[in-house]
């Protein structure tokens, strides 16, 4: 059995032709899957019965099963999914005002072993396929409450630019008016700073948002927090971001987790200002660290957080402070999967 979500419109059209049907039905099939939430071909009532049967003989629609669900008092829900090979991935839905953001995983586990992040603790297993990434979005879309899924961020487990083709393939379907129809500006790729991936991304005809997980303002600290910095150090990374903004005219958001005793003092913020001051179209999003007991990570005091934020603001840097969501359900990246595997 094959995952039908691996096929784009063209591929689906030729499949239908090879099944002796009309390619006109391809758009209908996409609409049933991505817009009307059908999990079975048999429920696609305006398709010929023979076609429904033929498709059901070769393809499945949803490839995952729910293995756990945690709901926060703030409306955030964390979904744990079991894939066909029994691996586990997680996705989170985060409601805010009129939007619901789906936070999606791109890999099973993670290679990059950032030392504040629960995702890397168990190491890397494998890339998610395009269909599995779409499974997460599909499940969220069909199960969020009270509103529509409006935004997608690749900030779950894994490094999206280390699974480039499958992530981009999924994004094209997420963005397609025939499928999820979520605007590119509402889709964010978050990267630990994979320079070749950022370079590749800037030549795509897709207006997606880019977030770079910075988390430190000097190489020594960043390499301690994020081993990937040894391969792609700050100077090269910032240069790459300059090129990205120049070429695309789009903003880069720098994510910066504030961790007590590590990267949140006065010197760190000074260095951050120096690093970013010439960068047009940059924004810093500060995130008070979500405690991960296994990693002994805790956030600084609210006084330190405010000082850090004010210093950036005074230096003319566009800065926001991310509200912590879902703390009561271990919503930091990788935490649910970790807990489940320990149980
Ligand atoms: N590999 C990509 C995508 C994963 S993003 C990247 O590094 O950007 C994972 C998100 O979870 C990041 O925004 C990171 O900042 C956040 N995160 C991980 N561990 C965290 C923690 N302990 N506290 C707060 N945020 C955390």
mmCIF file of N, CA, C and O in Angstrom, residues 260-315:
data_model
loop_
_atom_site.group_PDB
_atom_site.id
_atom_site.type_symbol
_atom_site.label_atom_id
_atom_site.label_comp_id
_atom_site.label_asym_id
_atom_site.label_seq_id
_atom_site.Cartn_x
_atom_site.Cartn_y
_atom_site.Cartn_z
ATOM 1 N N UNK A 260 19.134 30.511 32.010
ATOM 2 C CA UNK A 260 19.795 31.074 33.198
ATOM 3 C C UNK A 260 21.275 30.675 33.231
ATOM 4 O O UNK A 260 21.629 29.510 33.042
ATOM 5 N N UNK A 261 22.113 31.680 33.449
ATOM 6 C CA UNK A 261 23.539 31.434 33.636
ATOM 7 C C UNK A 261 24.305 31.096 32.370
ATOM 8 O O UNK A 261 25.492 30.754 32.444
ATOM 9 N N UNK A 262 23.659 31.151 31.222
ATOM 10 C CA UNK A 262 24.363 30.722 30.002
ATOM 11 C C UNK A 262 24.488 31.796 28.917
ATOM 12 O O UNK A 262 25.557 31.999 28.365
ATOM 13 N N UNK A 263 23.351 32.454 28.607
ATOM 14 C CA UNK A 263 23.364 33.347 27.442
ATOM 15 C C UNK A 263 22.519 34.595 27.656
ATOM 16 O O UNK A 263 22.120 35.237 26.694
ATOM 17 N N UNK A 264 22.221 34.910 28.923
ATOM 18 C CA UNK A 264 21.226 35.958 29.156
ATOM 19 C C UNK A 264 21.775 37.162 29.928
ATOM 20 O O UNK A 264 21.014 37.991 30.401
ATOM 21 N N UNK A 265 23.100 37.277 30.046
ATOM 22 C CA UNK A 265 23.670 38.398 30.807
ATOM 23 C C UNK A 265 23.901 39.633 29.921
ATOM 24 O O UNK A 265 23.657 39.609 28.711
ATOM 25 N N UNK A 266 24.401 40.711 30.552
ATOM 26 C CA UNK A 266 24.610 41.972 29.856
ATOM 27 C C UNK A 266 25.583 41.876 28.694
ATOM 28 O O UNK A 266 25.383 42.485 27.647
ATOM 29 N N UNK A 267 26.624 41.084 28.862
ATOM 30 C CA UNK A 267 27.615 40.953 27.796
ATOM 31 C C UNK A 267 27.007 40.235 26.587
ATOM 32 O O UNK A 267 27.237 40.610 25.428
ATOM 33 N N UNK A 268 26.218 39.213 26.855
ATOM 34 C CA UNK A 268 25.582 38.460 25.755
ATOM 35 C C UNK A 268 24.708 39.366 24.910
ATOM 36 O O UNK A 268 24.709 39.276 23.673
ATOM 37 N N UNK A 269 23.965 40.255 25.575
ATOM 38 C CA UNK A 269 23.055 41.103 24.797
ATOM 39 C C UNK A 269 23.844 42.152 24.005
ATOM 40 O O UNK A 269 23.511 42.471 22.870
ATOM 41 N N UNK A 270 24.946 42.627 24.583
ATOM 42 C CA UNK A 270 25.812 43.575 23.854
ATOM 43 C C UNK A 270 26.333 42.933 22.575
ATOM 44 O O UNK A 270 26.333 43.528 21.500
ATOM 45 N N UNK A 271 26.817 41.701 22.725
ATOM 46 C CA UNK A 271 27.360 40.995 21.550
ATOM 47 C C UNK A 271 26.273 40.738 20.517
ATOM 48 O O UNK A 271 26.516 40.765 19.315
ATOM 49 N N UNK A 272 25.070 40.488 21.016
ATOM 50 C CA UNK A 272 23.953 40.229 20.091
ATOM 51 C C UNK A 272 23.652 41.477 19.260
ATOM 52 O O UNK A 272 23.419 41.400 18.048
ATOM 53 N N UNK A 273 23.684 42.629 19.928
ATOM 54 C CA UNK A 273 23.439 43.892 19.218
ATOM 55 C C UNK A 273 24.496 44.082 18.131
ATOM 56 O O UNK A 273 24.174 44.399 16.977
ATOM 57 N N UNK A 274 25.766 43.846 18.477
ATOM 58 C CA UNK A 274 26.848 44.003 17.493
ATOM 59 C C UNK A 274 26.647 43.062 16.311
ATOM 60 O O UNK A 274 26.809 43.442 15.148
ATOM 61 N N UNK A 275 26.257 41.839 16.629
ATOM 62 C CA UNK A 275 26.086 40.819 15.587
ATOM 63 C C UNK A 275 24.998 41.200 14.583
ATOM 64 O O UNK A 275 25.120 40.973 13.385
ATOM 65 N N UNK A 276 23.926 41.790 15.104
ATOM 66 C CA UNK A 276 22.738 41.983 14.254
ATOM 67 C C UNK A 276 22.547 43.408 13.756
ATOM 68 O O UNK A 276 21.658 43.675 12.957
ATOM 69 N N UNK A 277 23.402 44.328 14.221
ATOM 70 C CA UNK A 277 23.053 45.744 13.993
ATOM 71 C C UNK A 277 23.000 46.139 12.508
ATOM 72 O O UNK A 277 22.236 47.025 12.149
ATOM 73 N N UNK A 278 23.797 45.506 11.665
ATOM 74 C CA UNK A 278 23.785 45.891 10.244
ATOM 75 C C UNK A 278 22.767 45.107 9.433
ATOM 76 O O UNK A 278 22.665 45.278 8.222
ATOM 77 N N UNK A 279 22.074 44.218 10.097
ATOM 78 C CA UNK A 279 21.168 43.340 9.352
ATOM 79 C C UNK A 279 19.807 44.017 9.176
ATOM 80 O O UNK A 279 19.087 44.244 10.138
ATOM 81 N N UNK A 280 19.521 44.330 7.933
ATOM 82 C CA UNK A 280 18.225 44.907 7.623
ATOM 83 C C UNK A 280 17.197 43.771 7.762
ATOM 84 O O UNK A 280 17.531 42.613 7.568
ATOM 85 N N UNK A 281 15.972 44.074 8.086
ATOM 86 C CA UNK A 281 14.925 43.056 8.097
ATOM 87 C C UNK A 281 15.203 41.897 9.058
ATOM 88 O O UNK A 281 15.066 40.733 8.699
ATOM 89 N N UNK A 282 15.666 42.232 10.258
ATOM 90 C CA UNK A 282 15.870 41.177 11.247
ATOM 91 C C UNK A 282 14.959 41.414 12.437
ATOM 92 O O UNK A 282 14.590 42.547 12.741
ATOM 93 N N UNK A 283 14.588 40.333 13.070
ATOM 94 C CA UNK A 283 13.777 40.436 14.267
ATOM 95 C C UNK A 283 14.303 39.409 15.270
ATOM 96 O O UNK A 283 14.753 38.331 14.859
ATOM 97 N N UNK A 284 14.253 39.733 16.545
ATOM 98 C CA UNK A 284 14.672 38.763 17.553
ATOM 99 C C UNK A 284 13.445 38.341 18.345
ATOM 100 O O UNK A 284 12.670 39.184 18.805
ATOM 101 N N UNK A 285 13.256 37.052 18.464
ATOM 102 C CA UNK A 285 12.166 36.530 19.275
ATOM 103 C C UNK A 285 12.762 35.848 20.501
ATOM 104 O O UNK A 285 13.426 34.818 20.371
ATOM 105 N N UNK A 286 12.574 36.447 21.657
ATOM 106 C CA UNK A 286 13.144 35.888 22.890
ATOM 107 C C UNK A 286 12.193 34.843 23.467
ATOM 108 O O UNK A 286 10.974 35.045 23.511
ATOM 109 N N UNK A 287 12.761 33.741 23.891
ATOM 110 C CA UNK A 287 11.958 32.644 24.454
ATOM 111 C C UNK A 287 12.534 32.261 25.807
ATOM 112 O O UNK A 287 13.641 31.723 25.869
ATOM 113 N N UNK A 288 11.840 32.548 26.891
ATOM 114 C CA UNK A 288 12.343 32.059 28.182
ATOM 115 C C UNK A 288 12.413 30.530 28.127
ATOM 116 O O UNK A 288 11.456 29.885 27.703
ATOM 117 N N UNK A 289 13.536 29.962 28.485
ATOM 118 C CA UNK A 289 13.725 28.507 28.358
ATOM 119 C C UNK A 289 12.606 27.743 29.042
ATOM 120 O O UNK A 289 12.174 28.088 30.139
ATOM 121 N N UNK A 290 12.146 26.733 28.368
ATOM 122 C CA UNK A 290 11.194 25.815 28.950
ATOM 123 C C UNK A 290 12.010 24.813 29.757
ATOM 124 O O UNK A 290 12.924 24.198 29.207
ATOM 125 N N UNK A 291 11.726 24.644 31.031
ATOM 126 C CA UNK A 291 12.576 23.724 31.805
ATOM 127 C C UNK A 291 12.543 22.301 31.249
ATOM 128 O O UNK A 291 11.475 21.788 30.922
ATOM 129 N N UNK A 292 13.698 21.713 31.065
ATOM 130 C CA UNK A 292 13.800 20.297 30.675
ATOM 131 C C UNK A 292 14.618 19.634 31.778
ATOM 132 O O UNK A 292 15.824 19.818 31.855
ATOM 133 N N UNK A 293 13.947 18.888 32.656
ATOM 134 C CA UNK A 293 14.650 18.353 33.831
ATOM 135 C C UNK A 293 15.875 17.524 33.459
ATOM 136 O O UNK A 293 16.923 17.639 34.095
ATOM 137 N N UNK A 294 15.759 16.742 32.377
ATOM 138 C CA UNK A 294 16.884 15.888 31.968
ATOM 139 C C UNK A 294 18.122 16.716 31.644
ATOM 140 O O UNK A 294 19.240 16.221 31.669
ATOM 141 N N UNK A 295 17.898 17.975 31.268
ATOM 142 C CA UNK A 295 19.010 18.788 30.780
ATOM 143 C C UNK A 295 19.386 19.919 31.737
ATOM 144 O O UNK A 295 20.258 20.713 31.439
ATOM 145 N N UNK A 296 18.713 19.983 32.853
ATOM 146 C CA UNK A 296 18.983 21.027 33.847
ATOM 147 C C UNK A 296 18.929 22.430 33.249
ATOM 148 O O UNK A 296 19.797 23.264 33.494
ATOM 149 N N UNK A 297 17.949 22.663 32.421
ATOM 150 C CA UNK A 297 17.777 23.967 31.780
ATOM 151 C C UNK A 297 16.680 24.728 32.511
ATOM 152 O O UNK A 297 15.585 24.193 32.701
ATOM 153 N N UNK A 298 16.967 25.965 32.920
ATOM 154 C CA UNK A 298 15.907 26.799 33.501
ATOM 155 C C UNK A 298 15.991 28.235 32.964
ATOM 156 O O UNK A 298 17.055 28.688 32.543
ATOM 157 N N UNK A 299 14.863 28.952 32.976
ATOM 158 C CA UNK A 299 14.884 30.332 32.463
ATOM 159 C C UNK A 299 15.496 31.291 33.479
ATOM 160 O O UNK A 299 15.512 31.003 34.678
ATOM 161 N N UNK A 300 15.980 32.459 33.016
ATOM 162 C CA UNK A 300 16.459 33.477 33.953
ATOM 163 C C UNK A 300 15.284 34.136 34.664
ATOM 164 O O UNK A 300 14.120 33.838 34.362
ATOM 165 N N UNK A 301 15.573 35.054 35.609
ATOM 166 C CA UNK A 301 14.489 35.763 36.312
ATOM 167 C C UNK A 301 13.790 36.716 35.353
ATOM 168 O O UNK A 301 14.355 37.077 34.310
ATOM 169 N N UNK A 302 12.581 37.142 35.714
ATOM 170 C CA UNK A 302 11.867 38.053 34.815
ATOM 171 C C UNK A 302 12.610 39.385 34.711
ATOM 172 O O UNK A 302 12.573 40.050 33.666
ATOM 173 N N UNK A 303 13.350 39.769 35.754
ATOM 174 C CA UNK A 303 14.175 40.972 35.686
ATOM 175 C C UNK A 303 15.238 40.861 34.599
ATOM 176 O O UNK A 303 15.420 41.765 33.783
ATOM 177 N N UNK A 304 15.926 39.742 34.569
ATOM 178 C CA UNK A 304 16.965 39.525 33.547
ATOM 179 C C UNK A 304 16.363 39.485 32.143
ATOM 180 O O UNK A 304 16.929 40.029 31.196
ATOM 181 N N UNK A 305 15.199 38.830 32.049
ATOM 182 C CA UNK A 305 14.535 38.731 30.741
ATOM 183 C C UNK A 305 14.181 40.132 30.232
ATOM 184 O O UNK A 305 14.467 40.485 29.083
ATOM 185 N N UNK A 306 13.605 40.947 31.114
ATOM 186 C CA UNK A 306 13.213 42.297 30.705
ATOM 187 C C UNK A 306 14.414 43.158 30.359
ATOM 188 O O UNK A 306 14.371 43.941 29.411
ATOM 189 N N UNK A 307 15.507 43.004 31.110
ATOM 190 C CA UNK A 307 16.715 43.775 30.810
ATOM 191 C C UNK A 307 17.221 43.421 29.406
ATOM 192 O O UNK A 307 17.575 44.290 28.608
ATOM 193 N N UNK A 308 17.233 42.134 29.098
ATOM 194 C CA UNK A 308 17.693 41.657 27.788
ATOM 195 C C UNK A 308 16.832 42.252 26.677
ATOM 196 O O UNK A 308 17.325 42.785 25.685
ATOM 197 N N UNK A 309 15.543 42.207 26.900
ATOM 198 C CA UNK A 309 14.599 42.705 25.891
ATOM 199 C C UNK A 309 14.760 44.219 25.699
ATOM 200 O O UNK A 309 14.864 44.717 24.570
ATOM 201 N N UNK A 310 14.813 44.944 26.818
ATOM 202 C CA UNK A 310 14.939 46.409 26.746
ATOM 203 C C UNK A 310 16.234 46.821 26.062
ATOM 204 O O UNK A 310 16.262 47.789 25.298
ATOM 205 N N UNK A 311 17.314 46.090 26.328
ATOM 206 C CA UNK A 311 18.601 46.435 25.718
ATOM 207 C C UNK A 311 18.521 46.321 24.199
ATOM 208 O O UNK A 311 19.060 47.157 23.477
ATOM 209 N N UNK A 312 17.865 45.285 23.716
ATOM 210 C CA UNK A 312 17.717 45.120 22.264
ATOM 211 C C UNK A 312 16.849 46.240 21.702
ATOM 212 O O UNK A 312 17.166 46.859 20.684
ATOM 213 N N UNK A 313 15.777 46.514 22.404
ATOM 214 C CA UNK A 313 14.833 47.553 21.972
ATOM 215 C C UNK A 313 15.541 48.908 21.877
ATOM 216 O O UNK A 313 15.427 49.618 20.869
ATOM 217 N N UNK A 314 16.306 49.222 22.909
ATOM 218 C CA UNK A 314 17.017 50.515 22.928
ATOM 219 C C UNK A 314 18.051 50.605 21.809
ATOM 220 O O UNK A 314 18.357 51.693 21.325
ATOM 221 N N UNK A 315 18.590 49.464 21.409
ATOM 222 C CA UNK A 315 19.583 49.467 20.323
ATOM 223 C C UNK A 315 18.897 49.492 18.947
ATOM 224 O O UNK A 315 19.564 49.395 17.924
#
